[in-house]
CSV table of C-alpha atoms in Angstrom, one decimal:
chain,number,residue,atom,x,y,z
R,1,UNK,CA,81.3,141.4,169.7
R,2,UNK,CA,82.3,137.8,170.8
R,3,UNK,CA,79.3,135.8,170.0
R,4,UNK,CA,79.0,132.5,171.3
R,5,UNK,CA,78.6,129.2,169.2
R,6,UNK,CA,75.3,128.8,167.3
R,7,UNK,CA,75.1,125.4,169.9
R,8,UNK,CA,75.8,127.2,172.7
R,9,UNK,CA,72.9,130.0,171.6
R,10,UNK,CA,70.4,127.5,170.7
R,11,UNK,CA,70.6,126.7,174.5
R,12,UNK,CA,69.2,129.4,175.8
R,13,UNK,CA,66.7,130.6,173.0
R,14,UNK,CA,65.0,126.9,172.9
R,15,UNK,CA,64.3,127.3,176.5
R,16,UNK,CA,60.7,127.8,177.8
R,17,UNK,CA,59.8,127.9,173.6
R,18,UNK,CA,56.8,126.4,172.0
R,19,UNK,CA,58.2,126.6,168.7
R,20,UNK,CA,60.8,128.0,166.3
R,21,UNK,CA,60.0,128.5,162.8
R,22,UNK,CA,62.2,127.6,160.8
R,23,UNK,CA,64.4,126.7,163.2
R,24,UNK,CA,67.6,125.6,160.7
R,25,UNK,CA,67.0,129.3,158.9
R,26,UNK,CA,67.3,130.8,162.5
R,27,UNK,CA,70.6,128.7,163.0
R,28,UNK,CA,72.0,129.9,159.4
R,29,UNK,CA,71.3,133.6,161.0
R,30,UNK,CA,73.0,132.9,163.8
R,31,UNK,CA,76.1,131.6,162.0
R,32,UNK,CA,76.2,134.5,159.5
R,33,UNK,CA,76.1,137.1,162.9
R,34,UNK,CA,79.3,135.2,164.2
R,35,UNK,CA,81.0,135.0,160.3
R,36,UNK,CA,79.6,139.1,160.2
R,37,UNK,CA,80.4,139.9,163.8
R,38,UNK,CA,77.1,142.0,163.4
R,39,UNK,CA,74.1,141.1,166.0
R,40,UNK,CA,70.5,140.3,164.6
R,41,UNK,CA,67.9,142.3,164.8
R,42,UNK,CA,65.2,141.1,167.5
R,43,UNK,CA,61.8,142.5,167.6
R,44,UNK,CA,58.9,142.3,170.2
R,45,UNK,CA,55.5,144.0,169.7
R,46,UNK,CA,53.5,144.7,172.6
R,47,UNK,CA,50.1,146.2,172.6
R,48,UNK,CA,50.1,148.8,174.8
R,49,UNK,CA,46.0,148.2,175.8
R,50,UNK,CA,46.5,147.7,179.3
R,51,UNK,CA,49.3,149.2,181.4
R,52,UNK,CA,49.7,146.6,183.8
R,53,UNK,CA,52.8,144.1,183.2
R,54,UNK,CA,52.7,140.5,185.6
R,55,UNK,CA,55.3,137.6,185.1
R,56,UNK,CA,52.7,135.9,182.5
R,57,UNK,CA,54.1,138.7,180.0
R,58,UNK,CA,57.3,138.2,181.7
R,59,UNK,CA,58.0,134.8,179.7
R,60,UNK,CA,58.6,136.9,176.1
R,61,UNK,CA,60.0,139.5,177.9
R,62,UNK,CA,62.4,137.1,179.7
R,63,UNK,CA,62.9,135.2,176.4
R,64,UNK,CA,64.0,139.1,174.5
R,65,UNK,CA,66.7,139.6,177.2
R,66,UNK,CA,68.0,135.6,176.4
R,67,UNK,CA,69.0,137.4,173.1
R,68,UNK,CA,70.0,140.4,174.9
R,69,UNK,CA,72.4,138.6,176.9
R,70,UNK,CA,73.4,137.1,173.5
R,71,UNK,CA,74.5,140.3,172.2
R,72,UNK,CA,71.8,140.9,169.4
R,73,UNK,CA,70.0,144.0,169.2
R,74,UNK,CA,66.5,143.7,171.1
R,75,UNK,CA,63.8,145.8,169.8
R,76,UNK,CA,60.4,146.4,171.6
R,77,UNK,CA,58.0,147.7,169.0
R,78,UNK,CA,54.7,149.9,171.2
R,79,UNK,CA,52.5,149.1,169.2
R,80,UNK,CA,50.4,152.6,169.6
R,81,UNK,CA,48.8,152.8,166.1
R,82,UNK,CA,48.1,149.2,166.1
R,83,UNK,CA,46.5,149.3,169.6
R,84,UNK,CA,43.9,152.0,167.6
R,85,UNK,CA,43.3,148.4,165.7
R,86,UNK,CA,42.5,146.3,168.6
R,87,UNK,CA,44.5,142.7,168.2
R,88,UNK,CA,41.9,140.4,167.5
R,89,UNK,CA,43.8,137.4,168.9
R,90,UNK,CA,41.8,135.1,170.9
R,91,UNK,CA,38.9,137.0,170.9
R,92,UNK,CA,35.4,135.9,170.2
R,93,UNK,CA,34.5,140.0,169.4
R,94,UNK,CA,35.8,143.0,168.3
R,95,UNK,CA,38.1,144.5,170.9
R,96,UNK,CA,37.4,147.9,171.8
R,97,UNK,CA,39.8,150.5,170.3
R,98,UNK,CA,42.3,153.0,171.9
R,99,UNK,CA,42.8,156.4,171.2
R,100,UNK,CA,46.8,157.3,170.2
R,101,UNK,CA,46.7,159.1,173.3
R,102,UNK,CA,45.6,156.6,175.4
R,103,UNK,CA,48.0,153.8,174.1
R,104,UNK,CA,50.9,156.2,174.4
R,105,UNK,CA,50.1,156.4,178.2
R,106,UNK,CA,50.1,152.7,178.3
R,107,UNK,CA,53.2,152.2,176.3
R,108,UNK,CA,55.2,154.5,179.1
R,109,UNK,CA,53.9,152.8,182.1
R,110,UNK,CA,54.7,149.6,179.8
R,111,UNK,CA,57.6,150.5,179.1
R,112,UNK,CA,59.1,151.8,182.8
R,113,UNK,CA,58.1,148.3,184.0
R,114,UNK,CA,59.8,146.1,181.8
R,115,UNK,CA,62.7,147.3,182.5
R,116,UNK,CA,62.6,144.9,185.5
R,117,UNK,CA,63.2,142.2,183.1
R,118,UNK,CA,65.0,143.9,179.7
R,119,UNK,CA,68.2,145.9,179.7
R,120,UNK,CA,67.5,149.0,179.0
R,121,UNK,CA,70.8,150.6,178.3
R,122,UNK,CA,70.8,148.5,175.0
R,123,UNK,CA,67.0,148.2,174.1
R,124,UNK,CA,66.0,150.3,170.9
R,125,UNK,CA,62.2,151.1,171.6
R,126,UNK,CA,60.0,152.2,168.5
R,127,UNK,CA,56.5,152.9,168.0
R,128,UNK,CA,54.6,151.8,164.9
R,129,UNK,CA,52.5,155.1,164.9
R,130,UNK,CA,55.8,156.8,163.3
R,131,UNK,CA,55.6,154.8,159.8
R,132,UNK,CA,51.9,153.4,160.0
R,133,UNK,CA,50.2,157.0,160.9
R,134,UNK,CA,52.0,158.1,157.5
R,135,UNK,CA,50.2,155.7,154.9
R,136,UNK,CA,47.8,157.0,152.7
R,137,UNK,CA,44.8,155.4,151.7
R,138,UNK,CA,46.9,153.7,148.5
R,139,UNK,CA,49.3,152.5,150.7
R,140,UNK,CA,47.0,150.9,153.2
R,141,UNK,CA,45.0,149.4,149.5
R,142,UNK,CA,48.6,148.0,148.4
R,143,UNK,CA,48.7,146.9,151.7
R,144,UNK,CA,45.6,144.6,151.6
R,145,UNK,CA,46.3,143.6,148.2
R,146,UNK,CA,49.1,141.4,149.3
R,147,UNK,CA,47.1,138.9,151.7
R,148,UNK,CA,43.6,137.6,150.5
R,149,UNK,CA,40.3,136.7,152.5
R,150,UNK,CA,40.9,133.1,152.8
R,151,UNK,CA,44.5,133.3,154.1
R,152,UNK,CA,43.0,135.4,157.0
R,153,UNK,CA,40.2,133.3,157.4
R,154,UNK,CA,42.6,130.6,158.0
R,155,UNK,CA,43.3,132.0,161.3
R,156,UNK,CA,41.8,130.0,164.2
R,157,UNK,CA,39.5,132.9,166.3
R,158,UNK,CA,38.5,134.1,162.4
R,159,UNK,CA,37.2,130.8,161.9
R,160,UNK,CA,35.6,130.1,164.4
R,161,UNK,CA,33.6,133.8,164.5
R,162,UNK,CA,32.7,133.6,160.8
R,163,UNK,CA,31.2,129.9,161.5
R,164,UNK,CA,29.0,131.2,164.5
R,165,UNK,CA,28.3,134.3,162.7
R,166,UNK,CA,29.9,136.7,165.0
R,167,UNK,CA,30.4,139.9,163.5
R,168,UNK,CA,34.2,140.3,161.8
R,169,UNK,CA,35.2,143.6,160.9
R,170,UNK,CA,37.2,144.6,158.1
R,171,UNK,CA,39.7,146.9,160.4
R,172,UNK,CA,40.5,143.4,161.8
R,173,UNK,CA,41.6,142.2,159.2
R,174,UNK,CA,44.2,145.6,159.0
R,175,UNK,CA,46.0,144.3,162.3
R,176,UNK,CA,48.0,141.3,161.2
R,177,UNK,CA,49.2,143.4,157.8
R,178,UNK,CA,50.1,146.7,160.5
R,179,UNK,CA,51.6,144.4,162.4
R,180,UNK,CA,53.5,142.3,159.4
R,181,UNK,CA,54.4,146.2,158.4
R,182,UNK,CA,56.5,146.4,161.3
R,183,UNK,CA,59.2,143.8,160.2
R,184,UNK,CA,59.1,145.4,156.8
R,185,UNK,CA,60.2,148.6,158.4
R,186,UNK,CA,62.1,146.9,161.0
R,187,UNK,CA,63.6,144.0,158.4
R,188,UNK,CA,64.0,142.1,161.8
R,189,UNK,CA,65.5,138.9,161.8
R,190,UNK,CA,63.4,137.2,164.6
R,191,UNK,CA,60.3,138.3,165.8
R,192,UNK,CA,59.1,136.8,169.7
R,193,UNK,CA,55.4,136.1,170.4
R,194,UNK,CA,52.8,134.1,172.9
R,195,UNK,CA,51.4,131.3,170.9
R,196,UNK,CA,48.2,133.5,170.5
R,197,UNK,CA,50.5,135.3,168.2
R,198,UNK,CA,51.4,132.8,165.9
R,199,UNK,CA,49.5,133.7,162.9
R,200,UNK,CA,50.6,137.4,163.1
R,201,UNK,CA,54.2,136.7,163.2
R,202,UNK,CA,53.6,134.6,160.0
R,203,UNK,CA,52.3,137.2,158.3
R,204,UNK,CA,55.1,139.5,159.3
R,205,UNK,CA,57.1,136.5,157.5
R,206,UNK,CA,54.9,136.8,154.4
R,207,UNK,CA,55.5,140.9,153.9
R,208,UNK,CA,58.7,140.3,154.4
R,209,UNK,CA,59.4,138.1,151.6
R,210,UNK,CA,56.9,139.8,149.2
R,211,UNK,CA,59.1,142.9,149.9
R,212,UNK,CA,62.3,141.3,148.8
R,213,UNK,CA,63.7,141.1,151.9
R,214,UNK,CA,65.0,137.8,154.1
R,215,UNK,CA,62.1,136.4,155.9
R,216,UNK,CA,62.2,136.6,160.2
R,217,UNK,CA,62.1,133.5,161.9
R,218,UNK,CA,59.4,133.4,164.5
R,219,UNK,CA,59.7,132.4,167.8
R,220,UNK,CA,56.2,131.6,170.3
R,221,UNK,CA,56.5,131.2,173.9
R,222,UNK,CA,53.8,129.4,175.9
R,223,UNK,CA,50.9,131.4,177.7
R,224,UNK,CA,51.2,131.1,181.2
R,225,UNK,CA,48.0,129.9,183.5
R,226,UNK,CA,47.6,131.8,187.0
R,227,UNK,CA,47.9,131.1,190.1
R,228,UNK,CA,44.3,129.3,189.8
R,229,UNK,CA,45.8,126.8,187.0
R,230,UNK,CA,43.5,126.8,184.6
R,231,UNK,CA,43.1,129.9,182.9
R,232,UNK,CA,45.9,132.0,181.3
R,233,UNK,CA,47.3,134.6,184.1
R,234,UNK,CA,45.6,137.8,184.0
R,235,UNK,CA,45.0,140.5,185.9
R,236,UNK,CA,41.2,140.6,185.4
R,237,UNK,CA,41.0,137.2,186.7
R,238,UNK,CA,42.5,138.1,189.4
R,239,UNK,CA,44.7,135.2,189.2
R,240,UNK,CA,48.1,137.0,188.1
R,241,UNK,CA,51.8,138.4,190.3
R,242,UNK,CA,52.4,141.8,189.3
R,243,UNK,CA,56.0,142.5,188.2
R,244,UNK,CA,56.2,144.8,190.9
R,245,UNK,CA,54.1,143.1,193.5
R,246,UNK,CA,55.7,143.2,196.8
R,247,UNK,CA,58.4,140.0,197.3
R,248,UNK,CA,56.4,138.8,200.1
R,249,UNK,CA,53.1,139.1,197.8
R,250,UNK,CA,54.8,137.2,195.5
R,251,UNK,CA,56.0,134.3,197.8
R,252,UNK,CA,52.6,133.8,198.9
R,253,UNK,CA,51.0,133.7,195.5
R,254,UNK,CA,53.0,131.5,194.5
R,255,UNK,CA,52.7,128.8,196.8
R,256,UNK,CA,49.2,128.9,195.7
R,257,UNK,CA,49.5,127.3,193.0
R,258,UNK,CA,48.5,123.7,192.3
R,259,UNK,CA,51.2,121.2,192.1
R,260,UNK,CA,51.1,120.1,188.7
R,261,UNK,CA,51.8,123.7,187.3
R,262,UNK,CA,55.0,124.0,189.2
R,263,UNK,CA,57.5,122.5,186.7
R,264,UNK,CA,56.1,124.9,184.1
R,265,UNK,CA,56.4,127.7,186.2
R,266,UNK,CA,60.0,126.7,187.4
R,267,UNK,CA,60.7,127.1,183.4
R,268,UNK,CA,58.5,130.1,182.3
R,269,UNK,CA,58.3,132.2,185.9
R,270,UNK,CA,61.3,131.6,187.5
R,271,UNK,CA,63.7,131.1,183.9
R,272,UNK,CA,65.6,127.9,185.4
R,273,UNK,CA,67.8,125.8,183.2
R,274,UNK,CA,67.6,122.1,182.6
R,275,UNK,CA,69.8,120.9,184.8
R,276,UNK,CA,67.2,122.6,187.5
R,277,UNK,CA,64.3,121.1,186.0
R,278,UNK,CA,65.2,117.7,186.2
R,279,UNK,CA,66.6,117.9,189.8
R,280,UNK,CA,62.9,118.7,190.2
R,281,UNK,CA,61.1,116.1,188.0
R,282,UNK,CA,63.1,113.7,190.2
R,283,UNK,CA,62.0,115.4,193.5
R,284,UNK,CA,58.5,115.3,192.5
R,285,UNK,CA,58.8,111.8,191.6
R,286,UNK,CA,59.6,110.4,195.1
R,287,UNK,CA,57.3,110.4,197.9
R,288,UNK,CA,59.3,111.3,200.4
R,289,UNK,CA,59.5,115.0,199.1
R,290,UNK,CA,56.9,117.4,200.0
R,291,UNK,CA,56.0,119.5,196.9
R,292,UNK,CA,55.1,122.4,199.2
R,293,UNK,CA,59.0,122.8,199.6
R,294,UNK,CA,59.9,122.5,195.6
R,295,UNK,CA,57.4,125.6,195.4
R,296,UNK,CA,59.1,127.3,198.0
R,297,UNK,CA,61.9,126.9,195.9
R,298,UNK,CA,60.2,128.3,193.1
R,299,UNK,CA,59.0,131.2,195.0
R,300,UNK,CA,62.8,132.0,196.3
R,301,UNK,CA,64.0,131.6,192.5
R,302,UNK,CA,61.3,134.0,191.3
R,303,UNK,CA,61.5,136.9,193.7
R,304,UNK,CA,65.3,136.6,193.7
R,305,UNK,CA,65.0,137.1,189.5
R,306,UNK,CA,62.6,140.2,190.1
R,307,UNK,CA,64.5,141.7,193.2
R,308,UNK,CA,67.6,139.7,195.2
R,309,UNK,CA,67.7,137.0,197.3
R,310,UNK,CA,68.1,139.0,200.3
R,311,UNK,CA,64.0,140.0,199.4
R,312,UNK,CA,63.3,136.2,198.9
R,313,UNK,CA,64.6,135.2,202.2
R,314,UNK,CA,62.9,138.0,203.6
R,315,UNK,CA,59.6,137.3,202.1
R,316,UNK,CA,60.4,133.5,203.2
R,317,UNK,CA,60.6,134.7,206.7
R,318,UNK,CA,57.5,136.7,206.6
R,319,UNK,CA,55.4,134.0,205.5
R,320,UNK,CA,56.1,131.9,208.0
R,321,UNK,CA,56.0,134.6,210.7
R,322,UNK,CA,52.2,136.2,209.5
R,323,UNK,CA,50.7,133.1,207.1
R,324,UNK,CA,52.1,130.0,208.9
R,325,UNK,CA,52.8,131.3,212.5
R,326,UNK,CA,49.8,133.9,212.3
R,327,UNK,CA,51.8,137.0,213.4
R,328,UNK,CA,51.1,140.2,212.9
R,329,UNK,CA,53.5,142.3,211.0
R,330,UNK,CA,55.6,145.0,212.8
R,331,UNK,CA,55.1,147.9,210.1
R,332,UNK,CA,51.6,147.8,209.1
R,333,UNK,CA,49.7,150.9,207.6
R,334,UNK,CA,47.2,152.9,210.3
R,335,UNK,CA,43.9,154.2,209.7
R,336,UNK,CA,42.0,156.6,212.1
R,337,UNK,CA,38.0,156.6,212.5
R,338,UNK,CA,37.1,159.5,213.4
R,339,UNK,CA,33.3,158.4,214.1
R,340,UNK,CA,31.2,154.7,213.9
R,341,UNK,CA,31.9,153.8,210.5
R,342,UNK,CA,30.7,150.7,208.3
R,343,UNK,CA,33.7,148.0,207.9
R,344,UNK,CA,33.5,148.3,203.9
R,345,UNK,CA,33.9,152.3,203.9
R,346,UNK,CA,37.3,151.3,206.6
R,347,UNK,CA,38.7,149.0,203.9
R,348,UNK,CA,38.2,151.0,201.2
R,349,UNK,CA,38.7,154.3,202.6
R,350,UNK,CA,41.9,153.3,204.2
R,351,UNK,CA,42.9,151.9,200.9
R,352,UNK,CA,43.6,148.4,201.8
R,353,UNK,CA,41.2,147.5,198.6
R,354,UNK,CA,40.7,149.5,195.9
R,355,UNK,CA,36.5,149.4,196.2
R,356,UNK,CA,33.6,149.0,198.4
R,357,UNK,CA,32.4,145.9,196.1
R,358,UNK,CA,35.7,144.3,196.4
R,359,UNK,CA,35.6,145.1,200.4
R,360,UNK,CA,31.8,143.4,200.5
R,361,UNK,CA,33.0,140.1,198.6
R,362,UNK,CA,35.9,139.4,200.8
R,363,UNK,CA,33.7,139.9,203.7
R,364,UNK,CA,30.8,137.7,201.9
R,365,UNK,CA,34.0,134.8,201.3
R,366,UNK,CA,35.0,134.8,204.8
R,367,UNK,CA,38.6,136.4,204.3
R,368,UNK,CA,37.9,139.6,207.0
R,369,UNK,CA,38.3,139.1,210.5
R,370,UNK,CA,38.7,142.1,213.3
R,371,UNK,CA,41.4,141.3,216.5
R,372,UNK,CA,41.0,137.4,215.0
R,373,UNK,CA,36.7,137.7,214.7
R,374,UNK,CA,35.6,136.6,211.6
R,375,UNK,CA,33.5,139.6,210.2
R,376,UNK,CA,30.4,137.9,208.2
R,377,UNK,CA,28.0,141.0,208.2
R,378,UNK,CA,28.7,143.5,205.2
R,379,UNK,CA,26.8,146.3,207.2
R,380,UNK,CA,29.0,145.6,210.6
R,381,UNK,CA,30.4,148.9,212.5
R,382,UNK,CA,33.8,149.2,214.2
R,383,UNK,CA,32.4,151.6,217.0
R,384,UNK,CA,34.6,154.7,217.5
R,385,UNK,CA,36.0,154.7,220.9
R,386,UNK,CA,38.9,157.1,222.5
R,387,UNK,CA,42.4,155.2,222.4
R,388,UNK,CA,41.6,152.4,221.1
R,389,UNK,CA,43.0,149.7,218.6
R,390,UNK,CA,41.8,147.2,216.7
R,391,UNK,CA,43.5,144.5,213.8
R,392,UNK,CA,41.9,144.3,210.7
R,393,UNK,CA,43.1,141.5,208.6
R,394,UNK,CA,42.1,140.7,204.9
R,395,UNK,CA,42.6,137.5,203.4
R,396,UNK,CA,46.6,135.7,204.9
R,397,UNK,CA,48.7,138.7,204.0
R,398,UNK,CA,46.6,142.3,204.2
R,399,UNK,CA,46.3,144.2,207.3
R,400,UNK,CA,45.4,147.1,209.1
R,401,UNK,CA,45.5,149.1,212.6
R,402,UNK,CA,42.5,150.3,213.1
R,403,UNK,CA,42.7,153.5,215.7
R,404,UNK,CA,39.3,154.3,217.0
């Protein structure tokens, strides 16, 4: 394996990074690879509670394919047995636990879609549950023995439960040590992470060392906020881009965004180097530069990173076909009423939204209009006629032919 020089690694693993820890020890690791010509070992756990990937957990993904495309040997640990845990990170009360079978399901789904960011030819894919589901009770006690009570209570979300007397429970506790387990089995020389993460990786660090073996260097990422800027992107917010979101979905949501989050997103969405980034410090900078076209930039650069750029012209094109030149598309889906029927049953019968609440709060929020009539009633009719045809349009970018 020709590795390149430390310098020239540090490049790309120190972009779009909150922190590397140590970062000298992570340079000496690097060197010994090149003097061993034998790649390190890079592990990322993901908790496999909710199926559904989007670019925000594309930025550690992103970063495990940097050391990919490195030639070290990336390791994505499903964290199935932890996931029974629940990862109390960030939370402000117990997370409700998973049954093995139901983060195995997860994990798959997980799994499939990240491989629109990792390759998978060359990713090694574990799952905790094969060493953790085979402690005893004495090895879960020696276990616990090796971190104490105020350590953990050092963590931030800890902290800040036990001074508002919220309910911690001692299986909590369990998840950093399960997870620290993991680079003891592993003995991984870095470990990625979110900056929610932080504490866990450390004690991953910690095991390791009390186990004899050479601690990981850590590596944290920043979270990224959604298209609404201020909280972190999620899909329950309804403020995230699906990895597998359609390009001209993504285009759209991504010009959404305010302007001050687009030099972070052109770093942790759309992976650009520095040269890039200053090019579009300076653009922002002058007046005479519209930011609307910087995100279209953005936009192009992230749907040509999830797809081609063939698919980001394309969903260039679109927009300003249906969004800016109000068009209607060419190849939209049909649905056929059959009788009167309520517009909320149409929307969510059709499938256009996925239920008859959803369906009632874009009508309530003005984003439903019928053949260009805004539709303000949640109990309105399209009347069944014979031959007929009418456009039902959702929001800039959703629509459907109504036959009646």
């Amino acid at each position: 394996m020709n590795f390149l020089p430390v310098s020239k690694q540090m490049e790309l693993i120190r972009r779009g990074v909150e922190e590397i820890l140590p970062e000298d020890e992570l340079e000496k690791k690097l060197q010994k690879s090149i003097t061993t010509n034998k790649p390190l070992k890079i592990k990322l756990g993901c908790d496999p509670s909710r199926p559904d990937l989007h670019i925000g957990h594309g930025v550690v993904l992103r970063k495990l394919r940097h050391f990919q495309d490195l030639g070290h040997q990336a390791i994505l640990v499903i964290g199935d047995f932890t996931a029974m845990i629940g990862d109390p990170s960030g939370r402000n009360k117990t997370r409700p636990q998973l049954s093995l079978n139901e983060a195995r399901l997860n994990a798959e789904s997980y799994v499939k879609q990240s491989n629109k960011i990792l390759d998978t030819k060359t990713l090694k894919v574990v799952y905790n549950s094969s060493w953790l589901n085979k402690m005893n009770f004495n090895d879960v006690v020696s276990l616990a023995s090796s971190y104490t009570v105020a350590r953990m209570l050092e963590r931030d979300d800890f902290t800040r439960r036990f001074q508002q007397e919220i309910p911690i429970l001692i299986h909590e506790f369990l998840y950093p040590l399960a997870q620290g387990k993991d680079s003891v089995e592993l003995q991984s020389d870095v470990e990625l992470g979110g900056t929610d993460q932080k504490f866990n990786l450390l004690v991953g660090r910690d095991l390791q060392k009390s186990n004899g073996q050479a601690p990981q260097c850590i590596i944290t990422t920043p979270l990224l906020e959604g298209t609404d800027g201020v909280e972190k992107m999620s899909k329950s917010y309804g403020n995230h881009i699906g990895l597998h979101d359609k390009p001209e979905d993504m285009y759209g949501k991504t010009l959404s965004i305010s302007d001050d989050m687009i030099l972070k997103w052109l770093v942790l969405a759309a992976d650009v180097d520095n040269e890039v980034l200053e090019k579009a410090k300076k653009q922002l900078k002058s007046p005479s530069n519209n930011p609307m076209e910087i995100k279209r930039d953005l936009a192009r650069r992230i749907i040509t990173l999830f797809y081609n750029q063939k698919a980001a012209l394309k969903a260039e094109e679109y927009f300003n076909s249906i969004v800016v030149g109000k068009g209607i598309p060419k190849d939209i889906k049909e649905y056929r009423c059959k009788s009167d029927e309520l517009i909320v049953n149409v929307m969510f019968n059709s499938g256009l939204l996925k239920s008859k609440g959803e369906a009632r709060r874009m009508i309530k929020q003005g984003a439903v209009r019928l053949d260009g009539q805004l539709v303000s009633d949640i109990n309105f009719e399209i009347k069944f006629k014979i031959k007929g045809e009418v456009i039902l349009k959702i929001g800039k970018r959703r629509f459907l032919k109504v036959l009646i």
